[in-house]
Structure formats: C-alpha cells, structure tokens
Amino acid sequence: MPSKCSDSDLEALVSVGLLPAKSIIQWHSALGQDRPYENMGEIIAFAPYFERGLGLPCSAFFSRHLSYYKIQLHHLTPNSFVHISVFVHLCEAFLGIKPHFELFRFLFHLKPQPDSYDLDVVGGAGLQLRQGKDKLYIPYKLSSKVIDWKPKWLYIENQWEILPAITPA
C-alpha cells in the first residue's frame, strides 16, 4: 500500500528523540510511493518501530535475531520492538549483563503470521512471550493492537551493514 509517512511525520519523531536526525542516519520518506524500490544500500522501516523502541544503529543482539529467524526488519510487528527494548533494558540496567540471546529465546518465541508456511512480507512475524513465562518475567503492558501502521514506511540508508538490505514487497 502507498506510504503515508511524510518528512514532517519523521521530523516529529526526531523532535521527540525517537529517530536520529536525517544528517545522522540518512532517512527519507516514501510518501505516496506504491511499493518500495529495490536499493541494496537502504532498508525499509516503519515509523511505529521507532515509537516502540527501535534505535539505530541496531545492536548485534538485534541483528542476531534477524539472522537466527531468517527474517528482515519489515517482517516484524511494531510490538516486537517493545519486547526487545524491555528485555535489553532489563539485562543492562537491572541485571548488569549484556542482552543474553538464549535467555531471550527461553522467554520469547517468534510467531509467524499467518503461519510458518506463508509469512506475510510486512508484519509477518511477531515476537511474543512464551505461554506460562509471564509468571517468570516482569509485567508490562503492550499498546493495544497497532492499527494502520503498514502505510507508515520510510527508507533508511543501511550504513552499518547490520540489517539485511531491503527486498521489494
């Protein structure tokens, strides 16, 4: 679907500290574009990702998740970033350790959408707390179902080579 993400939308994220300035990460809007164009030097991101905790450049911990699950950034749902952000904060601020990949996998799993054989290109993979692990983990609330997030896409220069390059949707 066409992008509804404008420069002013992105500047608003910059003004509240959720997105680095354009001069730092080389982002640009895709306003009105029907589909991403293929450019191996760019990735597709969604404004709600930044609203829920995505930070750039991405960590090796996050990059390992993409590699392990064989997904790209655009496959994730916005609330997946809340889970990752809370977990990283828990490890670094409270436990005093680097985010531990195996501990994350113990607590969370990737839920393919609609199923593992037919993954949606955009939002086809959501990180979720494993059943029964809520008793072992800290409580927090997710935003209610995120609606209308898919048309809020933009391009970001992939200058860190941490994230896979974009593939057309």
PDB file of C-alpha atoms in Angstrom, residues 11 17 22 34 59 74 77 80 87 91 111-112 118 122 148:
ATOM      1  CA  GLU A  11      10.760  15.254  11.769  1.00  0.00           C
ATOM      2  CA  GLY A  17      14.171  11.924  20.257  1.00  0.00           C
ATOM      3  CA  LYS A  22      18.391  12.888   8.886  1.00  0.00           C
ATOM      4  CA  ASP A  34       3.085   2.442  -4.003  1.00  0.00           C
ATOM      5  CA  SER A  59      22.801  -3.867  18.189  1.00  0.00           C
ATOM      6  CA  HIS A  74       9.979  -5.321   7.757  1.00  0.00           C
ATOM      7  CA  THR A  77       5.347  -6.242  14.053  1.00  0.00           C
ATOM      8  CA  SER A  80       8.055  -6.858  18.803  1.00  0.00           C
ATOM      9  CA  PHE A  87      14.398  -7.170  27.630  1.00  0.00           C
ATOM     10  CA  CYS A  91      19.544  -7.059  31.153  1.00  0.00           C
ATOM     11  CA  LYS A 111       5.013 -16.239  15.935  1.00  0.00           C
ATOM     12  CA  PRO A 112       4.776 -16.333  12.135  1.00  0.00           C
ATOM     13  CA  ASP A 118       3.086 -18.422   4.426  1.00  0.00           C
ATOM     14  CA  VAL A 122       5.157  -6.890   6.130  1.00  0.00           C
ATOM     15  CA  ASP A 148      -2.869   1.300  10.296  1.00  0.00           C
TER      16      ASP A 148
END
